[in-house]
């Protein structure tokens, strides 16, 4: 999702299942990121979580290495007070490059654009652990508008299809929140998404190269036209917004 008009300069996705480094290779990769991030990643309980986070940091570094031809050890990142990663060095004002990353399940995704706000989110569609779908939905119901919730819980949908709808809406909301950078200060019920009426999830997966751009955003019931939204599936169970 991004603030139009804009120029997308990177749209990357990395499947961590395809990277199985030796201990030596993994340690070498860790040395390529900043010490504070290295310490954070080494503290994860599960190796899969460490890989996701590490790949995210490496993709960020590779992005600016390609853009600015700057040695990797001269690139430095920080975080906003909302914990959003930002580039600190090298400094550049023309054009301003905004980027965002996300990881979940088997995938890490990164998107970057010139002179516009941008956000991205990836989610693995899966059954909740240690609770039913109904119980899971009940804990998060108040994050959605009445309209969105009616679409998610359409009675004729199978449970797995309701979960797909849930995670697609969640990705869109997260991508917007990350783009505007206001974090938990936003009441998610005030932002309402309308998916294309003719939309079918299967088509999103079968045509992964075709990005959907007909999704509409309403804020406090008012249609917002300056934002552009794109959706796709990276595989059968990972959606991106």
PDB file of C-alpha atoms in Angstrom:
ATOM      1  CA  UNK A   1       0.000   0.000   0.000  1.00  0.00           C
ATOM      2  CA  UNK A   2       1.328   3.433  -0.873  1.00  0.00           C
ATOM      3  CA  UNK A   3       0.436   7.081  -1.210  1.00  0.00           C
ATOM      4  CA  UNK A   4      -0.037   7.762  -4.932  1.00  0.00           C
ATOM      5  CA  UNK A   5       1.512   9.020  -7.161  1.00  0.00           C
ATOM      6  CA  UNK A   6       4.792   7.276  -6.500  1.00  0.00           C
ATOM      7  CA  UNK A   7       7.629   5.294  -7.999  1.00  0.00           C
ATOM      8  CA  UNK A   8       8.075   1.815  -6.573  1.00  0.00           C
ATOM      9  CA  UNK A   9      11.779   0.972  -6.602  1.00  0.00           C
ATOM     10  CA  UNK A  10      11.764  -2.386  -4.790  1.00  0.00           C
ATOM     11  CA  UNK A  11       9.202  -5.108  -4.178  1.00  0.00           C
ATOM     12  CA  UNK A  12      10.968  -8.160  -2.766  1.00  0.00           C
ATOM     13  CA  UNK A  13       9.884 -11.422  -1.138  1.00  0.00           C
ATOM     14  CA  UNK A  14      12.182 -14.054   0.395  1.00  0.00           C
ATOM     15  CA  UNK A  15      11.122 -17.556   1.456  1.00  0.00           C
ATOM     16  CA  UNK A  16      13.182 -18.588   4.487  1.00  0.00           C
ATOM     17  CA  UNK A  17      12.505 -22.262   3.798  1.00  0.00           C
ATOM     18  CA  UNK A  18      14.824 -21.941   0.806  1.00  0.00           C
ATOM     19  CA  UNK A  19      17.745 -20.753   2.970  1.00  0.00           C
ATOM     20  CA  UNK A  20      19.369 -23.399   5.155  1.00  0.00           C
ATOM     21  CA  UNK A  21      22.759 -21.961   6.165  1.00  0.00           C
ATOM     22  CA  UNK A  22      25.495 -23.793   8.008  1.00  0.00           C
ATOM     23  CA  UNK A  23      26.413 -22.442  11.448  1.00  0.00           C
ATOM     24  CA  UNK A  24      29.409 -20.680   9.916  1.00  0.00           C
ATOM     25  CA  UNK A  25      27.293 -19.084   7.178  1.00  0.00           C
ATOM     26  CA  UNK A  26      24.680 -17.957   9.690  1.00  0.00           C
ATOM     27  CA  UNK A  27      27.265 -16.363  11.988  1.00  0.00           C
ATOM     28  CA  UNK A  28      28.809 -14.578   8.999  1.00  0.00           C
ATOM     29  CA  UNK A  29      25.386 -13.221   8.015  1.00  0.00           C
ATOM     30  CA  UNK A  30      24.833 -11.955  11.567  1.00  0.00           C
ATOM     31  CA  UNK A  31      28.077  -9.983  11.361  1.00  0.00           C
ATOM     32  CA  UNK A  32      26.588  -7.986   8.473  1.00  0.00           C
ATOM     33  CA  UNK A  33      24.010  -6.237  10.660  1.00  0.00           C
ATOM     34  CA  UNK A  34      24.266  -3.729  13.498  1.00  0.00           C
ATOM     35  CA  UNK A  35      25.284  -5.016  16.960  1.00  0.00           C
ATOM     36  CA  UNK A  36      22.023  -4.070  18.681  1.00  0.00           C
ATOM     37  CA  UNK A  37      19.983  -5.878  16.034  1.00  0.00           C
ATOM     38  CA  UNK A  38      22.318  -8.863  16.186  1.00  0.00           C
ATOM     39  CA  UNK A  39      21.796  -9.114  19.946  1.00  0.00           C
ATOM     40  CA  UNK A  40      18.014  -8.872  19.535  1.00  0.00           C
ATOM     41  CA  UNK A  41      17.947 -11.604  16.890  1.00  0.00           C
ATOM     42  CA  UNK A  42      20.221 -13.920  18.859  1.00  0.00           C
ATOM     43  CA  UNK A  43      17.742 -13.692  21.719  1.00  0.00           C
ATOM     44  CA  UNK A  44      14.880 -15.316  19.831  1.00  0.00           C
ATOM     45  CA  UNK A  45      13.734 -18.675  21.151  1.00  0.00           C
ATOM     46  CA  UNK A  46      13.025 -20.243  17.760  1.00  0.00           C
ATOM     47  CA  UNK A  47      15.530 -20.367  14.904  1.00  0.00           C
ATOM     48  CA  UNK A  48      12.787 -19.728  12.334  1.00  0.00           C
ATOM     49  CA  UNK A  49      12.007 -16.397  14.022  1.00  0.00           C
ATOM     50  CA  UNK A  50      15.711 -15.515  14.015  1.00  0.00           C
ATOM     51  CA  UNK A  51      15.954 -16.271  10.299  1.00  0.00           C
ATOM     52  CA  UNK A  52      12.918 -14.119   9.510  1.00  0.00           C
ATOM     53  CA  UNK A  53      14.285 -11.148  11.428  1.00  0.00           C
ATOM     54  CA  UNK A  54      17.812 -11.554  10.065  1.00  0.00           C
ATOM     55  CA  UNK A  55      16.658 -11.749   6.445  1.00  0.00           C
ATOM     56  CA  UNK A  56      14.588  -8.602   7.004  1.00  0.00           C
ATOM     57  CA  UNK A  57      17.640  -6.678   8.197  1.00  0.00           C
ATOM     58  CA  UNK A  58      19.793  -8.028   5.365  1.00  0.00           C
ATOM     59  CA  UNK A  59      17.214  -7.039   2.748  1.00  0.00           C
ATOM     60  CA  UNK A  60      17.132  -3.502   4.158  1.00  0.00           C
ATOM     61  CA  UNK A  61      20.910  -3.274   3.973  1.00  0.00           C
ATOM     62  CA  UNK A  62      20.990  -4.728   0.459  1.00  0.00           C
ATOM     63  CA  UNK A  63      18.383  -2.199  -0.692  1.00  0.00           C
ATOM     64  CA  UNK A  64      20.516   0.816   0.189  1.00  0.00           C
ATOM     65  CA  UNK A  65      23.720  -0.864  -0.909  1.00  0.00           C
ATOM     66  CA  UNK A  66      22.159  -1.166  -4.379  1.00  0.00           C
ATOM     67  CA  UNK A  67      20.668   2.334  -4.357  1.00  0.00           C
ATOM     68  CA  UNK A  68      23.626   4.304  -3.029  1.00  0.00           C
ATOM     69  CA  UNK A  69      26.567   1.964  -3.738  1.00  0.00           C
ATOM     70  CA  UNK A  70      27.548   2.418  -0.101  1.00  0.00           C
ATOM     71  CA  UNK A  71      29.669  -0.234   1.672  1.00  0.00           C
ATOM     72  CA  UNK A  72      27.496  -2.379   3.921  1.00  0.00           C
ATOM     73  CA  UNK A  73      29.359  -1.356   7.088  1.00  0.00           C
ATOM     74  CA  UNK A  74      28.664   2.331   6.421  1.00  0.00           C
ATOM     75  CA  UNK A  75      24.899   1.834   6.284  1.00  0.00           C
ATOM     76  CA  UNK A  76      23.139   2.513   9.572  1.00  0.00           C
ATOM     77  CA  UNK A  77      19.496   2.099  10.567  1.00  0.00           C
ATOM     78  CA  UNK A  78      17.507   3.388  13.509  1.00  0.00           C
ATOM     79  CA  UNK A  79      13.897   3.166  14.625  1.00  0.00           C
ATOM     80  CA  UNK A  80      11.129   5.692  15.080  1.00  0.00           C
ATOM     81  CA  UNK A  81       9.314   5.916  18.409  1.00  0.00           C
ATOM     82  CA  UNK A  82       6.709   3.626  16.833  1.00  0.00           C
ATOM     83  CA  UNK A  83       9.543   1.112  16.232  1.00  0.00           C
ATOM     84  CA  UNK A  84       9.521   1.541  12.442  1.00  0.00           C
ATOM     85  CA  UNK A  85      12.970   0.996  10.853  1.00  0.00           C
ATOM     86  CA  UNK A  86      14.479   4.087   9.219  1.00  0.00           C
ATOM     87  CA  UNK A  87      17.723   4.840   7.408  1.00  0.00           C
ATOM     88  CA  UNK A  88      20.144   7.088   9.317  1.00  0.00           C
ATOM     89  CA  UNK A  89      23.262   6.805   7.145  1.00  0.00           C
ATOM     90  CA  UNK A  90      23.975   7.564   4.374  1.00  0.00           C
ATOM     91  CA  UNK A  91      21.866  10.716   4.381  1.00  0.00           C
ATOM     92  CA  UNK A  92      19.954  11.614   1.236  1.00  0.00           C
ATOM     93  CA  UNK A  93      17.209  14.135   0.581  1.00  0.00           C
ATOM     94  CA  UNK A  94      16.641  13.787  -3.159  1.00  0.00           C
ATOM     95  CA  UNK A  95      14.779  11.585  -3.604  1.00  0.00           C
ATOM     96  CA  UNK A  96      13.583  10.513  -0.171  1.00  0.00           C
ATOM     97  CA  UNK A  97      13.371   6.721  -0.064  1.00  0.00           C
ATOM     98  CA  UNK A  98      10.710   5.255   2.186  1.00  0.00           C
ATOM     99  CA  UNK A  99      10.674   1.532   2.842  1.00  0.00           C
ATOM    100  CA  UNK A 100       8.875  -1.022   4.942  1.00  0.00           C
ATOM    101  CA  UNK A 101       9.359  -4.683   5.816  1.00  0.00           C
ATOM    102  CA  UNK A 102       7.237  -7.460   7.250  1.00  0.00           C
ATOM    103  CA  UNK A 103       7.675 -11.136   8.013  1.00  0.00           C
ATOM    104  CA  UNK A 104       5.410 -13.975   9.060  1.00  0.00           C
ATOM    105  CA  UNK A 105       5.245 -17.691   8.433  1.00  0.00           C
ATOM    106  CA  UNK A 106       7.732 -18.585   5.703  1.00  0.00           C
ATOM    107  CA  UNK A 107       8.171 -15.181   4.069  1.00  0.00           C
ATOM    108  CA  UNK A 108       9.959 -11.864   4.505  1.00  0.00           C
ATOM    109  CA  UNK A 109       8.774  -8.990   2.310  1.00  0.00           C
ATOM    110  CA  UNK A 110      10.195  -5.539   1.604  1.00  0.00           C
ATOM    111  CA  UNK A 111       8.834  -2.631  -0.405  1.00  0.00           C
ATOM    112  CA  UNK A 112      10.416   0.749  -1.141  1.00  0.00           C
ATOM    113  CA  UNK A 113       9.344   3.863  -3.024  1.00  0.00           C
ATOM    114  CA  UNK A 114      10.482   7.397  -3.778  1.00  0.00           C
ATOM    115  CA  UNK A 115       8.885  10.418  -2.109  1.00  0.00           C
ATOM    116  CA  UNK A 116       5.774   8.739  -0.726  1.00  0.00           C
ATOM    117  CA  UNK A 117       4.537   6.959   2.352  1.00  0.00           C
ATOM    118  CA  UNK A 118       4.474   3.192   1.990  1.00  0.00           C
ATOM    119  CA  UNK A 119       3.636   0.145   4.078  1.00  0.00           C
ATOM    120  CA  UNK A 120       3.496  -3.618   3.668  1.00  0.00           C
ATOM    121  CA  UNK A 121       2.330  -6.602   5.669  1.00  0.00           C
ATOM    122  CA  UNK A 122       2.485 -10.360   5.097  1.00  0.00           C
ATOM    123  CA  UNK A 123       0.510 -12.949   7.041  1.00  0.00           C
ATOM    124  CA  UNK A 124       0.339 -16.724   6.962  1.00  0.00           C
ATOM    125  CA  UNK A 125      -3.244 -17.919   6.865  1.00  0.00           C
ATOM    126  CA  UNK A 126      -3.407 -20.665   9.479  1.00  0.00           C
ATOM    127  CA  UNK A 127      -5.699 -22.067  12.120  1.00  0.00           C
ATOM    128  CA  UNK A 128      -5.143 -20.547  15.568  1.00  0.00           C
ATOM    129  CA  UNK A 129      -3.225 -22.555  18.143  1.00  0.00           C
ATOM    130  CA  UNK A 130      -4.869 -23.629  21.401  1.00  0.00           C
ATOM    131  CA  UNK A 131      -8.248 -22.072  20.548  1.00  0.00           C
ATOM    132  CA  UNK A 132     -11.075 -22.412  18.077  1.00  0.00           C
ATOM    133  CA  UNK A 133     -11.537 -20.088  15.115  1.00  0.00           C
ATOM    134  CA  UNK A 134     -14.608 -18.675  16.839  1.00  0.00           C
ATOM    135  CA  UNK A 135     -12.628 -17.910  20.007  1.00  0.00           C
ATOM    136  CA  UNK A 136      -9.801 -16.400  17.947  1.00  0.00           C
ATOM    137  CA  UNK A 137     -12.217 -14.157  16.074  1.00  0.00           C
ATOM    138  CA  UNK A 138     -13.877 -13.038  19.284  1.00  0.00           C
ATOM    139  CA  UNK A 139     -10.590 -11.684  20.668  1.00  0.00           C
ATOM    140  CA  UNK A 140     -10.003  -9.490  17.594  1.00  0.00           C
ATOM    141  CA  UNK A 141     -13.510  -8.640  16.475  1.00  0.00           C
ATOM    142  CA  UNK A 142     -13.318  -5.075  17.827  1.00  0.00           C
ATOM    143  CA  UNK A 143     -10.446  -4.245  15.424  1.00  0.00           C
ATOM    144  CA  UNK A 144     -12.803  -4.320  12.437  1.00  0.00           C
ATOM    145  CA  UNK A 145     -15.763  -2.287  11.259  1.00  0.00           C
ATOM    146  CA  UNK A 146     -19.237  -3.856  11.197  1.00  0.00           C
ATOM    147  CA  UNK A 147     -19.049  -4.077   7.413  1.00  0.00           C
ATOM    148  CA  UNK A 148     -15.649  -5.791   7.415  1.00  0.00           C
ATOM    149  CA  UNK A 149     -16.739  -8.232  10.080  1.00  0.00           C
ATOM    150  CA  UNK A 150     -19.867  -9.148   8.137  1.00  0.00           C
ATOM    151  CA  UNK A 151     -17.667  -9.990   5.132  1.00  0.00           C
ATOM    152  CA  UNK A 152     -15.170 -12.003   7.200  1.00  0.00           C
ATOM    153  CA  UNK A 153     -17.877 -14.050   8.916  1.00  0.00           C
ATOM    154  CA  UNK A 154     -20.120 -14.614   5.908  1.00  0.00           C
ATOM    155  CA  UNK A 155     -22.145 -17.688   6.982  1.00  0.00           C
ATOM    156  CA  UNK A 156     -21.730 -19.497   3.652  1.00  0.00           C
ATOM    157  CA  UNK A 157     -17.921 -19.413   3.870  1.00  0.00           C
ATOM    158  CA  UNK A 158     -15.944 -22.352   5.183  1.00  0.00           C
ATOM    159  CA  UNK A 159     -13.801 -21.677   8.249  1.00  0.00           C
ATOM    160  CA  UNK A 160     -10.580 -21.637   6.233  1.00  0.00           C
ATOM    161  CA  UNK A 161     -12.073 -19.098   3.813  1.00  0.00           C
ATOM    162  CA  UNK A 162     -13.178 -16.914   6.721  1.00  0.00           C
ATOM    163  CA  UNK A 163      -9.576 -17.018   7.952  1.00  0.00           C
ATOM    164  CA  UNK A 164      -8.362 -15.965   4.510  1.00  0.00           C
ATOM    165  CA  UNK A 165     -10.722 -12.984   4.577  1.00  0.00           C
ATOM    166  CA  UNK A 166      -9.634 -12.129   8.114  1.00  0.00           C
ATOM    167  CA  UNK A 167      -5.932 -12.113   7.277  1.00  0.00           C
ATOM    168  CA  UNK A 168      -6.403 -10.177   4.047  1.00  0.00           C
ATOM    169  CA  UNK A 169      -8.190  -7.406   5.931  1.00  0.00           C
ATOM    170  CA  UNK A 170      -5.555  -7.555   8.667  1.00  0.00           C
ATOM    171  CA  UNK A 171      -2.747  -7.136   6.131  1.00  0.00           C
ATOM    172  CA  UNK A 172      -4.432  -4.107   4.594  1.00  0.00           C
ATOM    173  CA  UNK A 173      -4.994  -2.458   7.970  1.00  0.00           C
ATOM    174  CA  UNK A 174      -1.431  -3.143   9.099  1.00  0.00           C
ATOM    175  CA  UNK A 175       0.034  -1.821   5.852  1.00  0.00           C
ATOM    176  CA  UNK A 176      -1.892   1.433   6.259  1.00  0.00           C
ATOM    177  CA  UNK A 177      -0.901   1.835   9.914  1.00  0.00           C
ATOM    178  CA  UNK A 178       2.747   1.173   9.033  1.00  0.00           C
ATOM    179  CA  UNK A 179       2.639   3.629   6.129  1.00  0.00           C
ATOM    180  CA  UNK A 180       1.276   6.519   8.185  1.00  0.00           C
ATOM    181  CA  UNK A 181       3.509   5.556  11.116  1.00  0.00           C
ATOM    182  CA  UNK A 182       1.105   6.188  13.963  1.00  0.00           C
ATOM    183  CA  UNK A 183       1.093   2.732  15.504  1.00  0.00           C
ATOM    184  CA  UNK A 184      -1.355   1.895  18.256  1.00  0.00           C
ATOM    185  CA  UNK A 185      -2.729   5.432  18.375  1.00  0.00           C
ATOM    186  CA  UNK A 186      -5.176   4.591  15.573  1.00  0.00           C
ATOM    187  CA  UNK A 187      -8.583   3.040  16.209  1.00  0.00           C
ATOM    188  CA  UNK A 188      -8.625   0.317  13.554  1.00  0.00           C
ATOM    189  CA  UNK A 189     -12.430   0.411  13.413  1.00  0.00           C
ATOM    190  CA  UNK A 190     -12.258   3.871  11.846  1.00  0.00           C
ATOM    191  CA  UNK A 191     -10.458   2.534   8.776  1.00  0.00           C
ATOM    192  CA  UNK A 192     -12.628   0.332   6.608  1.00  0.00           C
ATOM    193  CA  UNK A 193     -11.593  -1.562   3.508  1.00  0.00           C
ATOM    194  CA  UNK A 194     -13.814  -2.684   0.658  1.00  0.00           C
ATOM    195  CA  UNK A 195     -12.378  -5.503  -1.439  1.00  0.00           C
ATOM    196  CA  UNK A 196     -13.278  -5.748  -5.135  1.00  0.00           C
ATOM    197  CA  UNK A 197     -16.805  -7.105  -5.523  1.00  0.00           C
ATOM    198  CA  UNK A 198     -15.690  -9.601  -8.136  1.00  0.00           C
ATOM    199  CA  UNK A 199     -12.787 -10.729  -6.004  1.00  0.00           C
ATOM    200  CA  UNK A 200     -12.028 -14.406  -5.619  1.00  0.00           C
ATOM    201  CA  UNK A 201      -9.141 -15.546  -3.457  1.00  0.00           C
ATOM    202  CA  UNK A 202      -8.163 -18.265  -5.937  1.00  0.00           C
ATOM    203  CA  UNK A 203      -7.535 -15.700  -8.645  1.00  0.00           C
ATOM    204  CA  UNK A 204      -5.162 -13.797  -6.367  1.00  0.00           C
ATOM    205  CA  UNK A 205      -3.080 -16.935  -5.948  1.00  0.00           C
ATOM    206  CA  UNK A 206      -3.304 -18.219  -9.519  1.00  0.00           C
ATOM    207  CA  UNK A 207      -2.251 -14.840 -10.918  1.00  0.00           C
ATOM    208  CA  UNK A 208       0.428 -13.858  -8.424  1.00  0.00           C
ATOM    209  CA  UNK A 209       2.048 -11.530 -10.927  1.00  0.00           C
ATOM    210  CA  UNK A 210      -1.172  -9.530 -11.243  1.00  0.00           C
ATOM    211  CA  UNK A 211      -1.493  -7.047  -8.401  1.00  0.00           C
ATOM    212  CA  UNK A 212      -4.994  -6.077  -7.415  1.00  0.00           C
ATOM    213  CA  UNK A 213      -5.581  -2.325  -7.211  1.00  0.00           C
ATOM    214  CA  UNK A 214      -9.349  -1.961  -6.812  1.00  0.00           C
ATOM    215  CA  UNK A 215      -9.436  -2.115  -3.020  1.00  0.00           C
ATOM    216  CA  UNK A 216     -10.998   0.998  -1.494  1.00  0.00           C
ATOM    217  CA  UNK A 217     -10.317   2.659   1.852  1.00  0.00           C
ATOM    218  CA  UNK A 218     -12.844   4.573   3.924  1.00  0.00           C
ATOM    219  CA  UNK A 219     -11.761   6.589   6.954  1.00  0.00           C
ATOM    220  CA  UNK A 220     -14.618   7.565   9.241  1.00  0.00           C
ATOM    221  CA  UNK A 221     -16.984   6.574   6.402  1.00  0.00           C
ATOM    222  CA  UNK A 222     -15.279   8.878   3.887  1.00  0.00           C
ATOM    223  CA  UNK A 223     -13.683   7.434   0.759  1.00  0.00           C
ATOM    224  CA  UNK A 224      -9.944   8.161   0.613  1.00  0.00           C
ATOM    225  CA  UNK A 225      -8.687   8.440  -2.968  1.00  0.00           C
ATOM    226  CA  UNK A 226      -5.016   9.349  -2.451  1.00  0.00           C
ATOM    227  CA  UNK A 227      -3.994   5.846  -1.346  1.00  0.00           C
ATOM    228  CA  UNK A 228      -3.297   2.922  -3.633  1.00  0.00           C
ATOM    229  CA  UNK A 229      -3.591  -0.660  -2.426  1.00  0.00           C
ATOM    230  CA  UNK A 230      -2.205  -3.839  -3.904  1.00  0.00           C
ATOM    231  CA  UNK A 231      -2.840  -7.417  -2.866  1.00  0.00           C
ATOM    232  CA  UNK A 232      -1.404 -10.769  -3.826  1.00  0.00           C
ATOM    233  CA  UNK A 233      -0.667 -14.242  -2.522  1.00  0.00           C
ATOM    234  CA  UNK A 234       2.955 -15.403  -2.411  1.00  0.00           C
ATOM    235  CA  UNK A 235       1.721 -18.985  -2.219  1.00  0.00           C
ATOM    236  CA  UNK A 236      -1.494 -20.679  -1.232  1.00  0.00           C
ATOM    237  CA  UNK A 237      -1.374 -19.525   2.399  1.00  0.00           C
ATOM    238  CA  UNK A 238       0.650 -16.289   2.531  1.00  0.00           C
ATOM    239  CA  UNK A 239      -1.148 -13.074   1.662  1.00  0.00           C
ATOM    240  CA  UNK A 240       0.424  -9.632   1.244  1.00  0.00           C
ATOM    241  CA  UNK A 241      -1.176  -6.212   1.408  1.00  0.00           C
TER     242      UNK A 241
END
